[in-house]
GROMACS .gro file of N, CA, C and O in nm:
model
  484
    1UNK      N    1  13.960   4.869   6.557
    1UNK     CA    2  13.906   4.773   6.532
    1UNK      C    3  13.706   4.788   6.570
    1UNK      O    4  13.735   4.880   6.673
    2UNK      N    5  13.662   4.685   6.546
    2UNK     CA    6  13.480   4.712   6.607
    2UNK      C    7  13.505   4.712   6.808
    2UNK      O    8  13.565   4.635   6.822
    3UNK      N    9  13.400   4.767   6.846
    3UNK     CA   10  13.411   4.835   6.955
    3UNK      C   11  13.235   4.824   7.014
    3UNK      O   12  13.196   4.838   6.972
    4UNK      N   13  13.233   4.728   7.141
    4UNK     CA   14  13.095   4.716   7.187
    4UNK      C   15  13.112   4.752   7.377
    4UNK      O   16  13.242   4.747   7.437
    5UNK      N   17  13.049   4.819   7.412
    5UNK     CA   18  13.022   4.836   7.578
    5UNK      C   19  12.915   4.821   7.630
    5UNK      O   20  12.793   4.861   7.589
    6UNK      N   21  12.924   4.800   7.787
    6UNK     CA   22  12.827   4.803   7.861
    6UNK      C   23  12.834   4.882   8.007
    6UNK      O   24  12.953   4.829   8.010
    7UNK      N   25  12.738   4.975   8.037
    7UNK     CA   26  12.769   5.052   8.114
    7UNK      C   27  12.659   5.111   8.225
    7UNK      O   28  12.571   5.036   8.194
    8UNK      N   29  12.686   5.186   8.322
    8UNK     CA   30  12.550   5.225   8.419
    8UNK      C   31  12.551   5.352   8.397
    8UNK      O   32  12.685   5.410   8.391
    9UNK      N   33  12.420   5.390   8.389
    9UNK     CA   34  12.445   5.574   8.392
    9UNK      C   35  12.381   5.597   8.494
    9UNK      O   36  12.290   5.525   8.561
   10UNK      N   37  12.396   5.733   8.527
   10UNK     CA   38  12.332   5.797   8.673
   10UNK      C   39  12.315   5.942   8.645
   10UNK      O   40  12.337   6.013   8.550
   11UNK      N   41  12.195   5.969   8.678
   11UNK     CA   42  12.081   6.064   8.707
   11UNK      C   43  12.046   6.136   8.801
   11UNK      O   44  12.035   5.999   8.901
   12UNK      N   45  12.150   6.213   8.852
   12UNK     CA   46  12.103   6.316   8.963
   12UNK      C   47  12.007   6.363   8.993
   12UNK      O   48  11.909   6.338   9.124
   13UNK      N   49  11.850   6.321   8.917
   13UNK     CA   50  11.740   6.352   8.976
   13UNK      C   51  11.656   6.244   8.975
   13UNK      O   52  11.654   6.175   8.907
   14UNK      N   53  11.614   6.222   9.147
   14UNK     CA   54  11.538   6.136   9.153
   14UNK      C   55  11.653   5.996   9.178
   14UNK      O   56  11.577   5.893   9.170
   15UNK      N   57  11.762   6.029   9.172
   15UNK     CA   58  11.873   5.902   9.197
   15UNK      C   59  11.847   5.837   9.119
   15UNK      O   60  11.833   5.692   9.114
   16UNK      N   61  11.829   5.815   8.987
   16UNK     CA   62  11.773   5.725   8.840
   16UNK      C   63  11.937   5.664   8.795
   16UNK      O   64  12.008   5.743   8.834
   17UNK      N   65  11.901   5.567   8.778
   17UNK     CA   66  12.055   5.470   8.672
   17UNK      C   67  11.972   5.407   8.597
   17UNK      O   68  11.853   5.383   8.600
   18UNK      N   69  12.046   5.391   8.506
   18UNK     CA   70  12.022   5.308   8.357
   18UNK      C   71  12.118   5.202   8.332
   18UNK      O   72  12.236   5.252   8.374
   19UNK      N   73  12.077   5.168   8.236
   19UNK     CA   74  12.189   5.091   8.165
   19UNK      C   75  12.222   5.136   8.048
   19UNK      O   76  12.098   5.171   7.988
   20UNK      N   77  12.383   5.154   7.985
   20UNK     CA   78  12.363   5.139   7.885
   20UNK      C   79  12.446   5.065   7.795
   20UNK      O   80  12.507   4.940   7.833
   21UNK      N   81  12.400   5.034   7.621
   21UNK     CA   82  12.478   4.975   7.521
   21UNK      C   83  12.509   5.034   7.453
   21UNK      O   84  12.470   5.140   7.410
   22UNK      N   85  12.672   5.029   7.382
   22UNK     CA   86  12.713   5.123   7.289
   22UNK      C   87  12.771   5.012   7.189
   22UNK      O   88  12.891   4.917   7.214
   23UNK      N   89  12.809   5.078   7.065
   23UNK     CA   90  12.923   5.004   6.957
   23UNK      C   91  12.964   5.101   6.905
   23UNK      O   92  12.880   5.240   6.858
   24UNK      N   93  13.084   5.047   6.833
   24UNK     CA   94  13.157   5.179   6.703
   24UNK      C   95  13.188   5.091   6.635
   24UNK      O   96  13.258   4.995   6.627
   25UNK      N   97  13.141   5.136   6.494
   25UNK     CA   98  13.244   5.091   6.379
   25UNK      C   99  13.314   5.220   6.312
   25UNK      O  100  13.296   5.243   6.227
   26UNK      N  101  13.480   5.191   6.337
   26UNK     CA  102  13.534   5.278   6.287
   26UNK      C  103  13.641   5.247   6.176
   26UNK      O  104  13.627   5.137   6.145
   27UNK      N  105  13.681   5.334   6.092
   27UNK     CA  106  13.733   5.315   5.958
   27UNK      C  107  13.821   5.387   5.963
   27UNK      O  108  13.862   5.564   5.971
   28UNK      N  109  13.982   5.310   5.995
   28UNK     CA  110  14.097   5.424   6.036
   28UNK      C  111  14.248   5.376   5.969
   28UNK      O  112  14.217   5.265   5.945
   29UNK      N  113  14.322   5.508   5.945
   29UNK     CA  114  14.439   5.432   5.868
   29UNK      C  115  14.531   5.506   5.983
   29UNK      O  116  14.590   5.615   6.018
   30UNK      N  117  14.640   5.367   6.072
   30UNK     CA  118  14.682   5.417   6.135
   30UNK      C  119  14.856   5.400   6.102
   30UNK      O  120  14.844   5.295   6.041
   31UNK      N  121  14.896   5.455   6.168
   31UNK     CA  122  15.073   5.486   6.203
   31UNK      C  123  15.114   5.423   6.310
   31UNK      O  124  15.121   5.476   6.365
   32UNK      N  125  15.201   5.267   6.269
   32UNK     CA  126  15.228   5.212   6.390
   32UNK      C  127  15.411   5.261   6.363
   32UNK      O  128  15.475   5.204   6.292
   33UNK      N  129  15.427   5.239   6.521
   33UNK     CA  130  15.584   5.256   6.540
   33UNK      C  131  15.585   5.132   6.658
   33UNK      O  132  15.559   5.137   6.747
   34UNK      N  133  15.716   5.088   6.661
   34UNK     CA  134  15.802   4.962   6.747
   34UNK      C  135  15.707   4.912   6.745
   34UNK      O  136  15.694   4.763   6.654
   35UNK      N  137  15.667   4.860   6.865
   35UNK     CA  138  15.645   4.718   6.940
   35UNK      C  139  15.462   4.670   6.846
   35UNK      O  140  15.440   4.754   6.797
   36UNK      N  141  15.552   4.520   6.754
   36UNK     CA  142  15.372   4.509   6.736
   36UNK      C  143  15.365   4.605   6.556
   36UNK      O  144  15.252   4.592   6.494
   37UNK      N  145  15.458   4.670   6.481
   37UNK     CA  146  15.450   4.726   6.391
   37UNK      C  147  15.455   4.658   6.295
   37UNK      O  148  15.388   4.724   6.205
   38UNK      N  149  15.531   4.572   6.271
   38UNK     CA  150  15.576   4.474   6.170
   38UNK      C  151  15.565   4.294   6.256
   38UNK      O  152  15.584   4.349   6.377
   39UNK      N  153  15.544   4.221   6.177
   39UNK     CA  154  15.552   4.095   6.226
   39UNK      C  155  15.723   4.056   6.232
   39UNK      O  156  15.693   3.960   6.364
   40UNK      N  157  15.822   4.130   6.236
   40UNK     CA  158  15.932   4.096   6.266
   40UNK      C  159  15.977   4.172   6.408
   40UNK      O  160  16.065   4.172   6.434
   41UNK      N  161  15.923   4.280   6.450
   41UNK     CA  162  15.930   4.371   6.510
   41UNK      C  163  15.916   4.307   6.661
   41UNK      O  164  15.786   4.301   6.703
   42UNK      N  165  16.057   4.280   6.732
   42UNK     CA  166  16.004   4.214   6.847
   42UNK      C  167  16.073   4.325   6.961
   42UNK      O  168  16.095   4.305   7.098
   43UNK      N  169  16.032   4.459   6.937
   43UNK     CA  170  16.065   4.579   7.067
   43UNK      C  171  15.925   4.536   7.168
   43UNK      O  172  15.787   4.479   7.144
   44UNK      N  173  15.945   4.598   7.265
   44UNK     CA  174  15.919   4.594   7.394
   44UNK      C  175  15.791   4.684   7.393
   44UNK      O  176  15.655   4.665   7.527
   45UNK      N  177  15.803   4.820   7.285
   45UNK     CA  178  15.719   4.928   7.370
   45UNK      C  179  15.727   5.001   7.223
   45UNK      O  180  15.797   4.977   7.150
   46UNK      N  181  15.597   5.065   7.176
   46UNK     CA  182  15.550   5.120   7.104
   46UNK      C  183  15.437   5.190   7.111
   46UNK      O  184  15.369   5.267   7.198
   47UNK      N  185  15.426   5.225   6.974
   47UNK     CA  186  15.273   5.328   6.966
   47UNK      C  187  15.217   5.326   6.807
   47UNK      O  188  15.252   5.279   6.726
   48UNK      N  189  15.103   5.386   6.856
   48UNK     CA  190  14.982   5.463   6.679
   48UNK      C  191  14.962   5.603   6.719
   48UNK      O  192  14.924   5.629   6.770
   49UNK      N  193  14.937   5.619   6.604
   49UNK     CA  194  14.847   5.741   6.546
   49UNK      C  195  14.778   5.703   6.458
   49UNK      O  196  14.812   5.678   6.351
   50UNK      N  197  14.664   5.768   6.426
   50UNK     CA  198  14.589   5.783   6.301
   50UNK      C  199  14.480   5.855   6.276
   50UNK      O  200  14.384   5.898   6.397
   51UNK      N  201  14.439   5.848   6.153
   51UNK     CA  202  14.259   5.947   6.122
   51UNK      C  203  14.200   5.822   6.051
   51UNK      O  204  14.250   5.735   6.035
   52UNK      N  205  14.060   5.887   6.048
   52UNK     CA  206  13.972   5.812   6.002
   52UNK      C  207  13.818   5.822   6.033
   52UNK      O  208  13.821   5.978   6.034
   53UNK      N  209  13.754   5.722   5.989
   53UNK     CA  210  13.598   5.812   5.980
   53UNK      C  211  13.502   5.658   6.087
   53UNK      O  212  13.508   5.600   6.111
   54UNK      N  213  13.427   5.740   6.155
   54UNK     CA  214  13.385   5.638   6.318
   54UNK      C  215  13.235   5.659   6.292
   54UNK      O  216  13.141   5.808   6.283
   55UNK      N  217  13.119   5.552   6.324
   55UNK     CA  218  12.969   5.601   6.365
   55UNK      C  219  13.012   5.532   6.453
   55UNK      O  220  13.066   5.356   6.538
   56UNK      N  221  12.915   5.589   6.598
   56UNK     CA  222  12.904   5.528   6.752
   56UNK      C  223  12.771   5.534   6.740
   56UNK      O  224  12.628   5.653   6.714
   57UNK      N  225  12.682   5.441   6.831
   57UNK     CA  226  12.560   5.452   6.839
   57UNK      C  227  12.589   5.380   6.981
   57UNK      O  228  12.630   5.265   7.089
   58UNK      N  229  12.505   5.487   7.142
   58UNK     CA  230  12.460   5.398   7.216
   58UNK      C  231  12.289   5.453   7.256
   58UNK      O  232  12.230   5.521   7.210
   59UNK      N  233  12.256   5.381   7.378
   59UNK     CA  234  12.104   5.329   7.423
   59UNK      C  235  12.119   5.342   7.584
   59UNK      O  236  12.222   5.228   7.608
   60UNK      N  237  12.043   5.410   7.595
   60UNK     CA  238  12.052   5.363   7.787
   60UNK      C  239  11.857   5.381   7.793
   60UNK      O  240  11.783   5.404   7.739
   61UNK      N  241  11.894   5.251   7.871
   61UNK     CA  242  11.751   5.186   7.935
   61UNK      C  243  11.749   5.125   8.042
   61UNK      O  244  11.808   5.172   8.128
   62UNK      N  245  11.617   5.090   8.137
   62UNK     CA  246  11.590   5.115   8.260
   62UNK      C  247  11.617   5.244   8.324
   62UNK      O  248  11.627   5.225   8.449
   63UNK      N  249  11.569   5.362   8.257
   63UNK     CA  250  11.585   5.460   8.344
   63UNK      C  251  11.448   5.544   8.306
   63UNK      O  252  11.419   5.555   8.206
   64UNK      N  253  11.403   5.567   8.462
   64UNK     CA  254  11.235   5.648   8.414
   64UNK      C  255  11.275   5.807   8.368
   64UNK      O  256  11.201   5.850   8.329
   65UNK      N  257  11.398   5.881   8.332
   65UNK     CA  258  11.424   6.034   8.318
   65UNK      C  259  11.540   6.005   8.222
   65UNK      O  260  11.526   6.140   8.132
   66UNK      N  261  11.597   5.926   8.154
   66UNK     CA  262  11.686   5.940   8.065
   66UNK      C  263  11.681   5.794   7.951
   66UNK      O  264  11.808   5.789   7.918
   67UNK      N  265  11.593   5.763   7.913
   67UNK     CA  266  11.545   5.657   7.852
   67UNK      C  267  11.609   5.765   7.679
   67UNK      O  268  11.568   5.845   7.612
   68UNK      N  269  11.723   5.655   7.633
   68UNK     CA  270  11.733   5.728   7.524
   68UNK      C  271  11.874   5.648   7.413
   68UNK      O  272  11.895   5.575   7.455
   69UNK      N  273  11.811   5.677   7.264
   69UNK     CA  274  11.881   5.611   7.148
   69UNK      C  275  11.951   5.663   7.049
   69UNK      O  276  11.892   5.778   7.017
   70UNK      N  277  12.064   5.717   7.011
   70UNK     CA  278  12.142   5.807   6.937
   70UNK      C  279  12.193   5.730   6.878
   70UNK      O  280  12.301   5.641   6.932
   71UNK      N  281  12.266   5.804   6.761
   71UNK     CA  282  12.346   5.799   6.690
   71UNK      C  283  12.488   5.879   6.629
   71UNK      O  284  12.407   5.987   6.638
   72UNK      N  285  12.608   5.914   6.631
   72UNK     CA  286  12.691   5.982   6.582
   72UNK      C  287  12.776   5.947   6.454
   72UNK      O  288  12.816   5.828   6.474
   73UNK      N  289  12.832   6.015   6.412
   73UNK     CA  290  12.896   5.997   6.313
   73UNK      C  291  13.013   6.110   6.252
   73UNK      O  292  12.956   6.237   6.251
   74UNK      N  293  13.149   6.098   6.222
   74UNK     CA  294  13.178   6.168   6.206
   74UNK      C  295  13.383   6.156   6.163
   74UNK      O  296  13.423   5.997   6.263
   75UNK      N  297  13.457   6.268   6.157
   75UNK     CA  298  13.628   6.210   6.158
   75UNK      C  299  13.646   6.187   6.281
   75UNK      O  300  13.571   6.263   6.387
   76UNK      N  301  13.749   6.059   6.306
   76UNK     CA  302  13.818   6.028   6.426
   76UNK      C  303  13.956   6.050   6.392
   76UNK      O  304  13.991   6.020   6.297
   77UNK      N  305  14.033   6.077   6.512
   77UNK     CA  306  14.179   6.079   6.534
   77UNK      C  307  14.174   6.029   6.649
   77UNK      O  308  14.095   5.981   6.763
   78UNK      N  309  14.304   5.870   6.664
   78UNK     CA  310  14.312   5.824   6.741
   78UNK      C  311  14.497   5.806   6.776
   78UNK      O  312  14.571   5.878   6.640
   79UNK      N  313  14.515   5.774   6.857
   79UNK     CA  314  14.649   5.743   6.946
   79UNK      C  315  14.634   5.664   7.063
   79UNK      O  316  14.554   5.654   7.118
   80UNK      N  317  14.782   5.596   7.073
   80UNK     CA  318  14.829   5.461   7.165
   80UNK      C  319  14.910   5.407   7.177
   80UNK      O  320  15.019   5.436   7.106
   81UNK      N  321  14.952   5.330   7.311
   81UNK     CA  322  15.039   5.301   7.329
   81UNK      C  323  15.068   5.153   7.316
   81UNK      O  324  14.938   5.091   7.352
   82UNK      N  325  15.146   5.093   7.328
   82UNK     CA  326  15.138   4.887   7.287
   82UNK      C  327  15.278   4.845   7.372
   82UNK      O  328  15.381   4.954   7.378
   83UNK      N  329  15.255   4.752   7.427
   83UNK     CA  330  15.340   4.702   7.526
   83UNK      C  331  15.373   4.519   7.505
   83UNK      O  332  15.244   4.459   7.450
   84UNK      N  333  15.462   4.485   7.493
   84UNK     CA  334  15.444   4.332   7.418
   84UNK      C  335  15.512   4.247   7.580
   84UNK      O  336  15.673   4.352   7.600
   85UNK      N  337  15.481   4.180   7.574
   85UNK     CA  338  15.535   4.079   7.738
   85UNK      C  339  15.650   4.029   7.708
   85UNK      O  340  15.613   3.919   7.624
   86UNK      N  341  15.816   3.989   7.779
   86UNK     CA  342  15.846   3.848   7.717
   86UNK      C  343  15.803   3.732   7.849
   86UNK      O  344  15.883   3.646   7.780
   87UNK      N  345  15.706   3.753   7.906
   87UNK     CA  346  15.700   3.648   7.982
   87UNK      C  347  15.578   3.540   7.928
   87UNK      O  348  15.488   3.597   7.818
   88UNK      N  349  15.622   3.450   7.937
   88UNK     CA  350  15.553   3.281   7.885
   88UNK      C  351  15.388   3.319   7.895
   88UNK      O  352  15.346   3.271   7.796
   89UNK      N  353  15.353   3.343   7.981
   89UNK     CA  354  15.214   3.325   8.021
   89UNK      C  355  15.143   3.427   7.944
   89UNK      O  356  15.023   3.444   7.889
   90UNK      N  357  15.202   3.522   7.864
   90UNK     CA  358  15.121   3.601   7.795
   90UNK      C  359  15.132   3.520   7.606
   90UNK      O  360  15.033   3.610   7.532
   91UNK      N  361  15.259   3.468   7.633
   91UNK     CA  362  15.273   3.407   7.461
   91UNK      C  363  15.312   3.468   7.362
   91UNK      O  364  15.292   3.498   7.279
   92UNK      N  365  15.395   3.633   7.384
   92UNK     CA  366  15.434   3.686   7.308
   92UNK      C  367  15.304   3.770   7.252
   92UNK      O  368  15.358   3.829   7.143
   93UNK      N  369  15.176   3.814   7.327
   93UNK     CA  370  15.143   3.909   7.297
   93UNK      C  371  15.139   4.076   7.329
   93UNK      O  372  15.227   4.066   7.425
   94UNK      N  373  15.067   4.146   7.279
   94UNK     CA  374  15.071   4.267   7.303
   94UNK      C  375  14.944   4.310   7.378
   94UNK      O  376  14.831   4.211   7.394
   95UNK      N  377  14.967   4.417   7.465
   95UNK     CA  378  14.851   4.522   7.535
   95UNK      C  379  14.852   4.623   7.502
   95UNK      O  380  14.962   4.648   7.463
   96UNK      N  381  14.754   4.722   7.391
   96UNK     CA  382  14.732   4.803   7.392
   96UNK      C  383  14.648   4.940   7.445
   96UNK      O  384  14.499   4.862   7.532
   97UNK      N  385  14.691   5.025   7.481
   97UNK     CA  386  14.649   5.160   7.549
   97UNK      C  387  14.617   5.294   7.469
   97UNK      O  388  14.691   5.305   7.384
   98UNK      N  389  14.454   5.280   7.421
   98UNK     CA  390  14.455   5.435   7.303
   98UNK      C  391  14.325   5.486   7.385
   98UNK      O  392  14.281   5.458   7.480
   99UNK      N  393  14.345   5.639   7.316
   99UNK     CA  394  14.256   5.713   7.330
   99UNK      C  395  14.213   5.701   7.146
   99UNK      O  396  14.273   5.748   7.074
  100UNK      N  397  14.081   5.806   7.134
  100UNK     CA  398  14.017   5.810   7.040
  100UNK      C  399  13.925   5.968   7.103
  100UNK      O  400  13.889   6.011   7.146
  101UNK      N  401  13.958   6.034   6.970
  101UNK     CA  402  13.823   6.160   6.976
  101UNK      C  403  13.748   6.187   6.815
  101UNK      O  404  13.816   6.158   6.763
  102UNK      N  405  13.624   6.205   6.863
  102UNK     CA  406  13.541   6.178   6.734
  102UNK      C  407  13.420   6.341   6.723
  102UNK      O  408  13.392   6.357   6.857
  103UNK      N  409  13.459   6.381   6.599
  103UNK     CA  410  13.394   6.500   6.628
  103UNK      C  411  13.222   6.489   6.544
  103UNK      O  412  13.222   6.456   6.358
  104UNK      N  413  13.147   6.495   6.585
  104UNK     CA  414  13.011   6.483   6.530
  104UNK      C  415  12.988   6.547   6.410
  104UNK      O  416  13.013   6.672   6.417
  105UNK      N  417  12.906   6.498   6.298
  105UNK     CA  418  12.882   6.575   6.202
  105UNK      C  419  12.735   6.521   6.163
  105UNK      O  420  12.667   6.599   6.075
  106UNK      N  421  12.668   6.470   6.247
  106UNK     CA  422  12.502   6.457   6.259
  106UNK      C  423  12.445   6.615   6.330
  106UNK      O  424  12.492   6.712   6.359
  107UNK      N  425  12.338   6.637   6.292
  107UNK     CA  426  12.242   6.757   6.393
  107UNK      C  427  12.285   6.765   6.472
  107UNK      O  428  12.281   6.860   6.553
  108UNK      N  429  12.325   6.680   6.574
  108UNK     CA  430  12.323   6.738   6.704
  108UNK      C  431  12.471   6.789   6.711
  108UNK      O  432  12.473   6.787   6.860
  109UNK      N  433  12.558   6.707   6.644
  109UNK     CA  434  12.672   6.736   6.657
  109UNK      C  435  12.734   6.660   6.807
  109UNK      O  436  12.867   6.758   6.861
  110UNK      N  437  12.742   6.567   6.817
  110UNK     CA  438  12.781   6.513   6.922
  110UNK      C  439  12.930   6.502   6.925
  110UNK      O  440  12.988   6.372   6.782
  111UNK      N  441  13.001   6.565   7.017
  111UNK     CA  442  13.164   6.469   6.989
  111UNK      C  443  13.197   6.373   7.117
  111UNK      O  444  13.123   6.341   7.211
  112UNK      N  445  13.259   6.282   7.069
  112UNK     CA  446  13.293   6.168   7.125
  112UNK      C  447  13.491   6.138   7.171
  112UNK      O  448  13.494   6.187   7.108
  113UNK      N  449  13.467   6.129   7.306
  113UNK     CA  450  13.592   6.066   7.356
  113UNK      C  451  13.590   5.955   7.460
  113UNK      O  452  13.520   5.931   7.479
  114UNK      N  453  13.689   5.906   7.443
  114UNK     CA  454  13.708   5.764   7.457
  114UNK      C  455  13.839   5.695   7.463
  114UNK      O  456  13.906   5.766   7.465
  115UNK      N  457  13.823   5.576   7.553
  115UNK     CA  458  13.946   5.524   7.551
  115UNK      C  459  13.940   5.343   7.545
  115UNK      O  460  13.874   5.302   7.536
  116UNK      N  461  14.038   5.261   7.503
  116UNK     CA  462  14.050   5.150   7.487
  116UNK      C  463  14.128   5.061   7.543
  116UNK      O  464  14.304   5.119   7.521
  117UNK      N  465  14.120   4.940   7.560
  117UNK     CA  466  14.230   4.866   7.566
  117UNK      C  467  14.209   4.711   7.546
  117UNK      O  468  14.087   4.677   7.543
  118UNK      N  469  14.327   4.696   7.494
  118UNK     CA  470  14.307   4.553   7.356
  118UNK      C  471  14.426   4.478   7.388
  118UNK      O  472  14.572   4.528   7.422
  119UNK      N  473  14.386   4.351   7.366
  119UNK     CA  474  14.460   4.279   7.411
  119UNK      C  475  14.490   4.217   7.285
  119UNK      O  476  14.419   4.099   7.216
  120UNK      N  477  14.599   4.203   7.234
  120UNK     CA  478  14.668   4.191   7.067
  120UNK      C  479  14.688   3.991   7.074
  120UNK      O  480  14.777   3.920   7.127
  121UNK      N  481  14.609   3.976   6.981
  121UNK     CA  482  14.585   3.827   6.941
  121UNK      C  483  14.693   3.769   6.861
  121UNK      O  484  14.783   3.722   6.811
   0.00000   0.00000   0.00000
């Protein structure tokens, strides 16, 4: 999944803070097990793991000490768990919680560790 994020960054120098914007464009092949692994699988619990390649860009603004814009790309590993609710209010949709690690290949070799929470439609 394509990811986007917004957050607040802080800097201990002068109690400075900024706003960051980021996005990730991954291409990955995942192996799914259990919940939502196929259209017919109705198990309540499952997971996945996978490998791929990812491009990640982040920009920090409104900060006097840490205005920054950078991009990183490289191989990525992903894993996560998925829950399916039999609760009628969820309408049979699942919730996925996952982690990823990306090893940077650009000049600065930035490594990225992150997590995501997805509501499966």
